[in-house]
Amino acid sequence: MNTTSFCFPSIDQLHIGFIGAGRLGKALAWSFSRADFRVSAVASAVPADALILAESIPGCVEADAQTVVDTCDLVFVTTPDSAIANTTAALRWRPGMAAVHCSGVTEVSALAKAERDGALVGGFHPMQTFGDPVAAMASLPGSTITVEASEPLMASLEALTKRLGCRVNRLPPGMRGRYHAAAGYTSQFINALFGEATEIWRSWGATDEDALKALLPLAQGTLASIASAGISGGMPGPVSRGDVSSVGKHVAALSLLGESTISFYRQLCASTVPLALAHGAIDLALAQRILAVLQTGRETGTQREKLDPPTLIFAKSA
Ligand SMILES: NC(=O)c1ccc[n+]([C@@H]2O[C@H](COP(=O)([O-])OP(=O)(O)OC[C@H]3O[C@@H](n4cnc5c(N)ncnc54)[C@H](OP(=O)(O)O)[C@@H]3O)[C@@H](O)[C@H]2O)c1
């Protein structure tokens, strides 16, 4: 990362440019403009796409990518991840400016050519879904933006983040793979959970619409509960109540629907046991009984019979 120290314009003086007029590029450019920053130039693979975006922002022009770099101080490379390195490598950058990408998983080193040319480089990853740029712009305030850069760029990215009404998350270099994977748990993996639950609803003839209408408010209630009581304190469900019998009924019912259904349930349910333990909702003996019933579908033998420590580890690693 470039450690050369030189003056970088204050955020109100910055000419901001975008290369890539896609979903995120649009939402971010609009958000910066709405926050009274100067979004000066936009390029895209299809110039007509850049023109549409440029015409929607006062003072912004459509240009080719090199002109965006030549006329702006801070350039967001908002192409798909696979094009960030090649797009950056094809351009001439200069000292005193900055190149930033918005990917969660791509390392900042994808901007190596800009850095070699003397520019500052960084990452600016909004933790939000940009499926629909208009909706994304509305949901951006209050979101977290993960920033990675050296000074003086870091201070500027943090100031931009705060002006957008977002929360700053600093990420050390080399962590993007695990950071982005973790984000998936509360992003696309929620879709997988809805998909699984909906498939179970289908097994008695319910429609996907029935399922979604019932499950969505439930999920929203859970999110509200997490927001107010925390991950373990806000966890609902039988494990949080130490209700071994109900877990056994779930196992028996889902075993009839096939191996993948029951094994997915086992993994998820086992993962809730350490949370209930951490919150003090159950003790170790109850945790062991829940894990045992998860494996067998019924409470066998002496329900308080001790399980090997690895069985408890199953709760964490499953
Ligand atoms: N979508 C999300 O939810 C989300 C969330 C966080 C971060 N991100 C990150 O944001 C970045 C952009 O993602 P996106 O979802 O906005 O992708 P996208 O909708 O596919 O937009 C990418 C845009 O880049 C343009 N482009 C492609 N190759 C180019 C090139 N060589 N030169 C100039 N422009 C080029 C395309 O332009 P044309 O339209 O002109 O063909 C396209 O509109 C990615 O790094 C992604 O990881 C996305």
CSV table of C-alpha atoms and ligand atoms in Angstrom, one decimal:
chain,number,residue,atom,x,y,z
A,1,MET,CA,0.0,0.0,0.0
A,2,ASN,CA,1.2,3.5,-0.8
A,3,THR,CA,2.7,5.2,2.2
A,4,THR,CA,3.9,8.3,0.4
A,5,SER,CA,2.6,11.3,2.2
A,6,PHE,CA,1.1,14.1,0.2
A,7,CYS,CA,-1.9,16.3,0.4
A,8,PHE,CA,-5.2,14.8,-0.7
A,9,PRO,CA,-8.0,17.2,-1.3
A,10,SER,CA,-10.6,17.7,1.4
A,11,ILE,CA,-13.7,15.8,0.8
A,12,ASP,CA,-15.7,18.9,-0.2
A,13,GLN,CA,-13.1,19.8,-2.8
A,14,LEU,CA,-13.0,16.3,-4.3
A,15,HIS,CA,-14.0,15.6,-7.9
A,16,ILE,CA,-15.4,12.1,-7.7
A,17,GLY,CA,-15.5,9.8,-10.7
A,18,PHE,CA,-17.0,6.4,-11.4
A,19,ILE,CA,-15.9,3.7,-13.9
A,20,GLY,CA,-18.8,1.3,-14.1
A,21,ALA,CA,-22.4,2.6,-14.2
A,22,GLY,CA,-24.0,-0.5,-12.8
A,23,ARG,CA,-26.2,-1.1,-9.8
A,24,LEU,CA,-23.7,-0.1,-7.1
A,25,GLY,CA,-22.2,2.7,-9.3
A,26,LYS,CA,-25.6,4.3,-9.8
A,27,ALA,CA,-26.7,4.1,-6.1
A,28,LEU,CA,-23.3,5.4,-4.8
A,29,ALA,CA,-23.0,8.2,-7.3
A,30,TRP,CA,-26.6,9.3,-6.5
A,31,SER,CA,-25.9,9.1,-2.8
A,32,PHE,CA,-22.7,11.2,-3.0
A,33,SER,CA,-24.5,13.8,-5.2
A,34,ARG,CA,-27.4,13.9,-2.7
A,35,ALA,CA,-24.9,14.5,0.1
A,36,ASP,CA,-23.6,17.5,-1.8
A,37,PHE,CA,-20.3,15.9,-3.1
A,38,ARG,CA,-19.2,16.7,-6.6
A,39,VAL,CA,-19.7,13.6,-8.8
A,40,SER,CA,-17.9,15.0,-11.9
A,41,ALA,CA,-17.6,12.2,-14.5
A,42,VAL,CA,-18.8,8.7,-15.2
A,43,ALA,CA,-17.5,6.0,-17.6
A,44,SER,CA,-18.9,2.6,-18.4
A,45,ALA,CA,-18.4,-0.3,-20.8
A,46,VAL,CA,-21.5,0.9,-22.7
A,47,PRO,CA,-21.2,4.7,-23.0
A,48,ALA,CA,-25.0,5.1,-23.2
A,49,ASP,CA,-25.2,3.6,-19.7
A,50,ALA,CA,-22.7,6.2,-18.4
A,51,LEU,CA,-24.6,9.0,-20.2
A,52,ILE,CA,-27.9,8.0,-18.5
A,53,LEU,CA,-26.2,8.1,-15.1
A,54,ALA,CA,-24.3,11.3,-15.8
A,55,GLU,CA,-27.5,13.1,-17.0
A,56,SER,CA,-29.2,12.2,-13.7
A,57,ILE,CA,-26.5,14.0,-11.6
A,58,PRO,CA,-26.1,17.8,-11.8
A,59,GLY,CA,-22.6,18.8,-13.0
A,60,CYS,CA,-21.7,15.3,-14.1
A,61,VAL,CA,-20.5,14.3,-17.6
A,62,GLU,CA,-20.2,11.0,-19.4
A,63,ALA,CA,-16.5,10.4,-20.4
A,64,ASP,CA,-14.2,7.6,-21.3
A,65,ALA,CA,-12.4,5.8,-18.4
A,66,GLN,CA,-9.0,7.6,-19.0
A,67,THR,CA,-10.8,11.0,-19.0
A,68,VAL,CA,-12.5,10.1,-15.7
A,69,VAL,CA,-9.1,9.3,-14.2
A,70,ASP,CA,-7.5,12.5,-15.6
A,71,THR,CA,-10.2,14.8,-14.4
A,72,CYS,CA,-11.1,13.3,-11.0
A,73,ASP,CA,-9.3,13.1,-7.6
A,74,LEU,CA,-11.1,10.1,-6.3
A,75,VAL,CA,-12.2,7.4,-8.8
A,76,PHE,CA,-14.4,4.5,-7.8
A,77,VAL,CA,-13.8,1.4,-10.0
A,78,THR,CA,-17.3,0.0,-9.8
A,79,THR,CA,-17.0,-2.7,-12.5
A,80,PRO,CA,-17.8,-6.4,-11.7
A,81,ASP,CA,-15.0,-7.8,-9.5
A,82,SER,CA,-13.6,-9.8,-12.4
A,83,ALA,CA,-12.9,-6.6,-14.3
A,84,ILE,CA,-11.4,-4.4,-11.5
A,85,ALA,CA,-7.7,-5.4,-12.0
A,86,ASN,CA,-7.8,-5.3,-15.9
A,87,THR,CA,-9.7,-2.0,-16.0
A,88,THR,CA,-7.3,-0.4,-13.5
A,89,ALA,CA,-4.3,-1.8,-15.3
A,90,ALA,CA,-5.4,-0.3,-18.7
A,91,LEU,CA,-5.3,3.2,-17.3
A,92,ARG,CA,-2.7,5.8,-16.5
A,93,TRP,CA,-3.0,7.1,-12.9
A,94,ARG,CA,-1.1,9.9,-11.1
A,95,PRO,CA,0.2,10.9,-7.7
A,96,GLY,CA,-2.2,13.0,-5.7
A,97,MET,CA,-5.3,11.1,-6.7
A,98,ALA,CA,-6.9,7.9,-5.4
A,99,ALA,CA,-8.4,4.7,-6.9
A,100,VAL,CA,-10.9,2.8,-4.9
A,101,HIS,CA,-13.0,-0.3,-5.5
A,102,CYS,CA,-16.2,-1.3,-3.9
A,103,SER,CA,-15.8,-5.1,-3.7
A,104,GLY,CA,-16.1,-6.9,-0.5
A,105,VAL,CA,-13.9,-9.9,-1.4
A,106,THR,CA,-11.4,-8.6,-3.9
A,107,GLU,CA,-8.2,-7.5,-2.3
A,108,VAL,CA,-7.1,-3.8,-2.7
A,109,SER,CA,-4.0,-5.2,-4.5
A,110,ALA,CA,-6.3,-5.5,-7.6
A,111,LEU,CA,-5.6,-1.7,-7.9
A,112,ALA,CA,-1.8,-2.4,-8.1
A,113,LYS,CA,-1.3,-0.5,-11.4
A,114,ALA,CA,-2.8,2.7,-9.9
A,115,GLU,CA,-0.6,2.3,-6.9
A,116,ARG,CA,2.5,1.8,-9.1
A,117,ASP,CA,1.6,5.0,-10.9
A,118,GLY,CA,1.6,6.8,-7.6
A,119,ALA,CA,-2.1,7.0,-6.7
A,120,LEU,CA,-3.5,6.1,-3.3
A,121,VAL,CA,-5.6,2.9,-3.3
A,122,GLY,CA,-8.3,1.7,-1.1
A,123,GLY,CA,-11.5,-0.4,-0.6
A,124,PHE,CA,-14.9,1.1,0.1
A,125,HIS,CA,-17.4,-1.7,0.5
A,126,PRO,CA,-21.0,-0.8,1.4
A,127,MET,CA,-22.6,-3.7,3.4
A,128,GLN,CA,-25.9,-3.4,1.6
A,129,THR,CA,-27.7,-5.1,-1.2
A,130,PHE,CA,-27.7,-3.2,-4.5
A,131,GLY,CA,-30.2,-5.2,-6.5
A,132,ASP,CA,-32.3,-2.1,-7.3
A,133,PRO,CA,-30.2,1.1,-7.3
A,134,VAL,CA,-33.1,3.3,-6.2
A,135,ALA,CA,-34.0,1.1,-3.3
A,136,ALA,CA,-30.3,0.7,-2.4
A,137,MET,CA,-29.9,4.4,-2.2
A,138,ALA,CA,-32.7,4.6,0.2
A,139,SER,CA,-31.4,1.8,2.4
A,140,LEU,CA,-27.7,3.0,2.4
A,141,PRO,CA,-28.0,5.5,5.4
A,142,GLY,CA,-27.5,3.5,8.6
A,143,SER,CA,-25.6,0.8,6.8
A,144,THR,CA,-21.9,0.0,7.4
A,145,ILE,CA,-19.2,0.7,4.9
A,146,THR,CA,-16.0,-1.2,5.2
A,147,VAL,CA,-13.0,0.9,4.4
A,148,GLU,CA,-9.4,-0.2,3.8
A,149,ALA,CA,-6.7,2.3,2.9
A,150,SER,CA,-3.6,4.1,4.2
A,151,GLU,CA,-3.6,7.7,5.3
A,152,PRO,CA,-4.4,10.2,4.0
A,153,LEU,CA,-7.0,8.3,2.0
A,154,MET,CA,-8.4,6.4,5.0
A,155,ALA,CA,-9.4,9.7,6.7
A,156,SER,CA,-11.2,10.8,3.5
A,157,LEU,CA,-13.1,7.5,3.0
A,158,GLU,CA,-14.2,7.6,6.7
A,159,ALA,CA,-15.4,11.2,6.3
A,160,LEU,CA,-17.3,10.3,3.1
A,161,THR,CA,-18.8,7.3,4.9
A,162,LYS,CA,-20.0,9.4,7.8
A,163,ARG,CA,-21.5,12.1,5.5
A,164,LEU,CA,-23.5,9.4,3.8
A,165,GLY,CA,-25.0,8.6,7.2
A,166,CYS,CA,-23.2,5.2,7.3
A,167,ARG,CA,-21.1,3.5,10.0
A,168,VAL,CA,-17.4,3.0,9.4
A,169,ASN,CA,-15.8,-0.5,9.7
A,170,ARG,CA,-12.1,-0.7,9.3
A,171,LEU,CA,-10.7,-3.8,7.8
A,172,PRO,CA,-7.0,-4.8,8.0
A,173,PRO,CA,-5.3,-6.0,4.8
A,174,GLY,CA,-5.7,-9.7,3.8
A,175,MET,CA,-9.0,-10.2,5.6
A,176,ARG,CA,-11.4,-9.7,2.7
A,177,GLY,CA,-12.1,-13.4,2.0
A,178,ARG,CA,-13.3,-14.2,5.5
A,179,TYR,CA,-15.0,-10.8,6.0
A,180,HIS,CA,-17.1,-11.2,2.8
A,181,ALA,CA,-17.9,-14.8,3.6
A,182,ALA,CA,-19.2,-13.8,7.0
A,183,ALA,CA,-21.4,-11.1,5.4
A,184,GLY,CA,-23.0,-13.9,3.4
A,185,TYR,CA,-24.5,-15.4,6.6
A,186,THR,CA,-26.8,-12.5,7.1
A,187,SER,CA,-27.2,-11.9,3.4
A,188,GLN,CA,-27.7,-14.6,0.8
A,189,PHE,CA,-27.8,-17.4,3.4
A,190,ILE,CA,-31.0,-16.0,4.7
A,191,ASN,CA,-32.4,-16.7,1.2
A,192,ALA,CA,-31.2,-20.3,1.6
A,193,LEU,CA,-33.0,-20.6,5.0
A,194,PHE,CA,-36.2,-19.2,3.4
A,195,GLY,CA,-35.8,-21.7,0.6
A,196,GLU,CA,-35.5,-24.6,3.0
A,197,ALA,CA,-38.4,-23.6,5.1
A,198,THR,CA,-40.6,-23.0,2.1
A,199,GLU,CA,-39.8,-26.4,0.7
A,200,ILE,CA,-41.0,-27.9,4.0
A,201,TRP,CA,-44.2,-25.9,3.7
A,202,ARG,CA,-44.7,-27.3,0.2
A,203,SER,CA,-44.7,-30.8,1.7
A,204,TRP,CA,-48.3,-30.4,3.0
A,205,GLY,CA,-49.5,-28.5,-0.1
A,206,ALA,CA,-48.9,-24.9,1.0
A,207,THR,CA,-48.0,-22.4,-1.7
A,208,ASP,CA,-44.7,-20.5,-1.7
A,209,GLU,CA,-46.7,-17.3,-1.2
A,210,ASP,CA,-48.4,-18.7,1.9
A,211,ALA,CA,-45.0,-19.7,3.3
A,212,LEU,CA,-43.4,-16.3,2.5
A,213,LYS,CA,-46.3,-14.3,4.0
A,214,ALA,CA,-46.0,-16.4,7.2
A,215,LEU,CA,-42.2,-16.6,7.5
A,216,LEU,CA,-41.3,-13.0,6.6
A,217,PRO,CA,-42.9,-11.4,9.6
A,218,LEU,CA,-41.4,-14.1,11.8
A,219,ALA,CA,-37.9,-13.4,10.4
A,220,GLN,CA,-38.5,-9.7,10.9
A,221,GLY,CA,-39.5,-10.3,14.6
A,222,THR,CA,-36.3,-12.3,15.1
A,223,LEU,CA,-34.2,-9.5,13.7
A,224,ALA,CA,-35.9,-7.0,16.0
A,225,SER,CA,-35.3,-9.3,18.9
A,226,ILE,CA,-31.6,-9.7,18.0
A,227,ALA,CA,-31.4,-5.9,17.7
A,228,SER,CA,-32.7,-5.4,21.2
A,229,ALA,CA,-31.5,-8.4,23.1
A,230,GLY,CA,-28.4,-9.6,21.2
A,231,ILE,CA,-27.5,-12.8,19.3
A,232,SER,CA,-27.9,-15.2,22.1
A,233,GLY,CA,-30.3,-13.3,24.3
A,234,GLY,CA,-32.6,-12.6,21.3
A,235,MET,CA,-32.7,-16.2,20.1
A,236,PRO,CA,-36.2,-17.8,20.0
A,237,GLY,CA,-37.1,-21.4,19.6
A,238,PRO,CA,-37.1,-24.7,21.7
A,239,VAL,CA,-33.4,-24.8,22.3
A,240,SER,CA,-33.5,-21.4,23.9
A,241,ARG,CA,-36.2,-22.9,26.3
A,242,GLY,CA,-34.3,-26.2,26.9
A,243,ASP,CA,-37.3,-28.0,25.3
A,244,VAL,CA,-35.7,-31.3,24.4
A,245,SER,CA,-39.1,-32.9,23.6
A,246,SER,CA,-39.9,-30.4,20.9
A,247,VAL,CA,-36.5,-30.9,19.3
A,248,GLY,CA,-37.2,-34.6,19.2
A,249,LYS,CA,-40.5,-34.0,17.5
A,250,HIS,CA,-38.8,-31.9,14.8
A,251,VAL,CA,-36.2,-34.6,14.2
A,252,ALA,CA,-38.9,-37.3,13.9
A,253,ALA,CA,-41.0,-35.2,11.5
A,254,LEU,CA,-38.1,-34.0,9.3
A,255,SER,CA,-36.5,-37.4,9.0
A,256,LEU,CA,-39.5,-38.4,6.9
A,257,LEU,CA,-38.6,-35.7,4.4
A,258,GLY,CA,-35.2,-37.1,3.4
A,259,GLU,CA,-31.6,-37.1,4.4
A,260,SER,CA,-30.7,-33.6,3.2
A,261,THR,CA,-33.6,-32.0,5.1
A,262,ILE,CA,-32.9,-33.7,8.4
A,263,SER,CA,-29.1,-33.2,8.2
A,264,PHE,CA,-29.5,-29.5,7.4
A,265,TYR,CA,-31.9,-29.2,10.4
A,266,ARG,CA,-29.4,-31.0,12.6
A,267,GLN,CA,-26.5,-28.7,11.7
A,268,LEU,CA,-28.6,-25.5,12.2
A,269,CYS,CA,-30.2,-26.7,15.5
A,270,ALA,CA,-26.8,-27.9,16.9
A,271,SER,CA,-25.4,-24.4,16.1
A,272,THR,CA,-28.0,-22.8,18.4
A,273,VAL,CA,-27.0,-24.9,21.4
A,274,PRO,CA,-23.8,-22.9,22.2
A,275,LEU,CA,-25.8,-19.7,21.9
A,276,ALA,CA,-28.4,-20.9,24.4
A,277,LEU,CA,-25.5,-22.1,26.7
A,278,ALA,CA,-23.8,-18.7,26.3
A,279,HIS,CA,-26.9,-16.9,27.4
A,280,GLY,CA,-27.4,-19.2,30.4
A,281,ALA,CA,-30.8,-20.4,29.0
A,282,ILE,CA,-29.7,-24.0,29.3
A,283,ASP,CA,-26.9,-25.8,31.3
A,284,LEU,CA,-24.4,-28.3,30.0
A,285,ALA,CA,-26.5,-31.3,30.9
A,286,LEU,CA,-29.5,-29.9,29.0
A,287,ALA,CA,-27.2,-29.1,26.1
A,288,GLN,CA,-26.0,-32.7,26.0
A,289,ARG,CA,-29.6,-34.0,26.0
A,290,ILE,CA,-30.5,-31.7,23.1
A,291,LEU,CA,-27.5,-32.8,21.1
A,292,ALA,CA,-28.3,-36.5,21.8
A,293,VAL,CA,-32.0,-36.1,20.7
A,294,LEU,CA,-30.8,-34.3,17.6
A,295,GLN,CA,-28.8,-37.4,16.6
A,296,THR,CA,-31.4,-40.0,17.5
A,297,GLY,CA,-34.8,-38.3,17.3
A,298,ARG,CA,-35.6,-39.5,20.8
A,299,GLU,CA,-34.4,-39.2,24.4
A,300,THR,CA,-32.7,-42.5,24.9
A,301,GLY,CA,-31.5,-44.3,28.0
A,302,THR,CA,-30.6,-42.1,31.0
A,303,GLN,CA,-31.3,-38.7,29.6
A,304,ARG,CA,-28.5,-37.3,31.7
A,305,GLU,CA,-26.0,-39.7,30.5
A,306,LYS,CA,-22.7,-37.9,29.7
A,307,LEU,CA,-21.7,-37.4,26.1
A,308,ASP,CA,-18.1,-37.2,25.0
A,309,PRO,CA,-16.7,-33.7,24.7
A,310,PRO,CA,-16.5,-34.1,20.9
A,311,THR,CA,-20.3,-34.3,20.8
A,312,LEU,CA,-20.5,-30.8,22.2
A,313,ILE,CA,-17.9,-29.7,19.7
A,314,PHE,CA,-20.3,-30.9,17.0
A,315,ALA,CA,-22.6,-28.1,18.1
A,316,LYS,CA,-19.9,-25.6,17.1
A,317,SER,CA,-18.4,-27.3,14.1
A,318,ALA,CA,-21.5,-28.9,12.4
B,1,LIG,N1,-24.7,-5.5,-6.2
B,1,LIG,C1,-24.4,-5.5,-4.9
B,1,LIG,O1,-25.3,-5.8,-4.1
B,1,LIG,C2,-23.1,-5.1,-4.4
B,1,LIG,C3,-22.9,-4.9,-3.0
B,1,LIG,C4,-21.7,-4.5,-2.5
B,1,LIG,C5,-20.6,-4.4,-3.4
B,1,LIG,N2,-20.8,-4.6,-4.7
B,1,LIG,C6,-19.6,-4.4,-5.6
B,1,LIG,O2,-19.8,-3.4,-6.5
B,1,LIG,C7,-19.1,-3.6,-7.7
B,1,LIG,C8,-20.1,-3.5,-8.8
B,1,LIG,O3,-21.1,-4.4,-8.7
B,1,LIG,P1,-22.5,-4.2,-9.4
B,1,LIG,O4,-23.4,-5.1,-8.7
B,1,LIG,O5,-22.9,-2.8,-9.4
B,1,LIG,O6,-22.2,-4.8,-10.8
B,1,LIG,P2,-23.1,-4.5,-12.1
B,1,LIG,O7,-24.5,-4.1,-11.8
B,1,LIG,O8,-22.8,-5.7,-13.0
B,1,LIG,O9,-22.4,-3.2,-12.7
B,1,LIG,C9,-21.1,-3.2,-13.2
B,1,LIG,C10,-21.0,-2.2,-14.3
B,1,LIG,O10,-19.6,-2.2,-14.7
B,1,LIG,C11,-19.6,-1.9,-16.1
B,1,LIG,N3,-18.4,-2.5,-16.6
B,1,LIG,C12,-18.1,-3.8,-16.8
B,1,LIG,N4,-16.9,-3.9,-17.3
B,1,LIG,C13,-16.4,-2.6,-17.5
B,1,LIG,C14,-15.2,-2.1,-17.9
B,1,LIG,N5,-14.2,-2.8,-18.4
B,1,LIG,N6,-15.0,-0.7,-17.9
B,1,LIG,C15,-16.0,0.1,-17.5
B,1,LIG,N7,-17.2,-0.4,-17.0
B,1,LIG,C16,-17.4,-1.7,-17.0
B,1,LIG,C17,-20.9,-2.4,-16.7
B,1,LIG,O11,-21.2,-1.4,-17.6
B,1,LIG,P3,-22.3,-1.4,-18.7
B,1,LIG,O12,-23.6,-1.4,-18.0
B,1,LIG,O13,-22.0,-0.2,-19.4
B,1,LIG,O14,-22.1,-2.7,-19.5
B,1,LIG,C18,-21.8,-2.6,-15.5
B,1,LIG,O15,-22.9,-1.7,-15.6
B,1,LIG,C19,-18.5,-5.0,-7.6
B,1,LIG,O16,-17.1,-4.9,-7.2
B,1,LIG,C20,-19.3,-5.6,-6.5
B,1,LIG,O17,-18.6,-6.6,-5.7
B,1,LIG,C21,-21.9,-5.0,-5.2
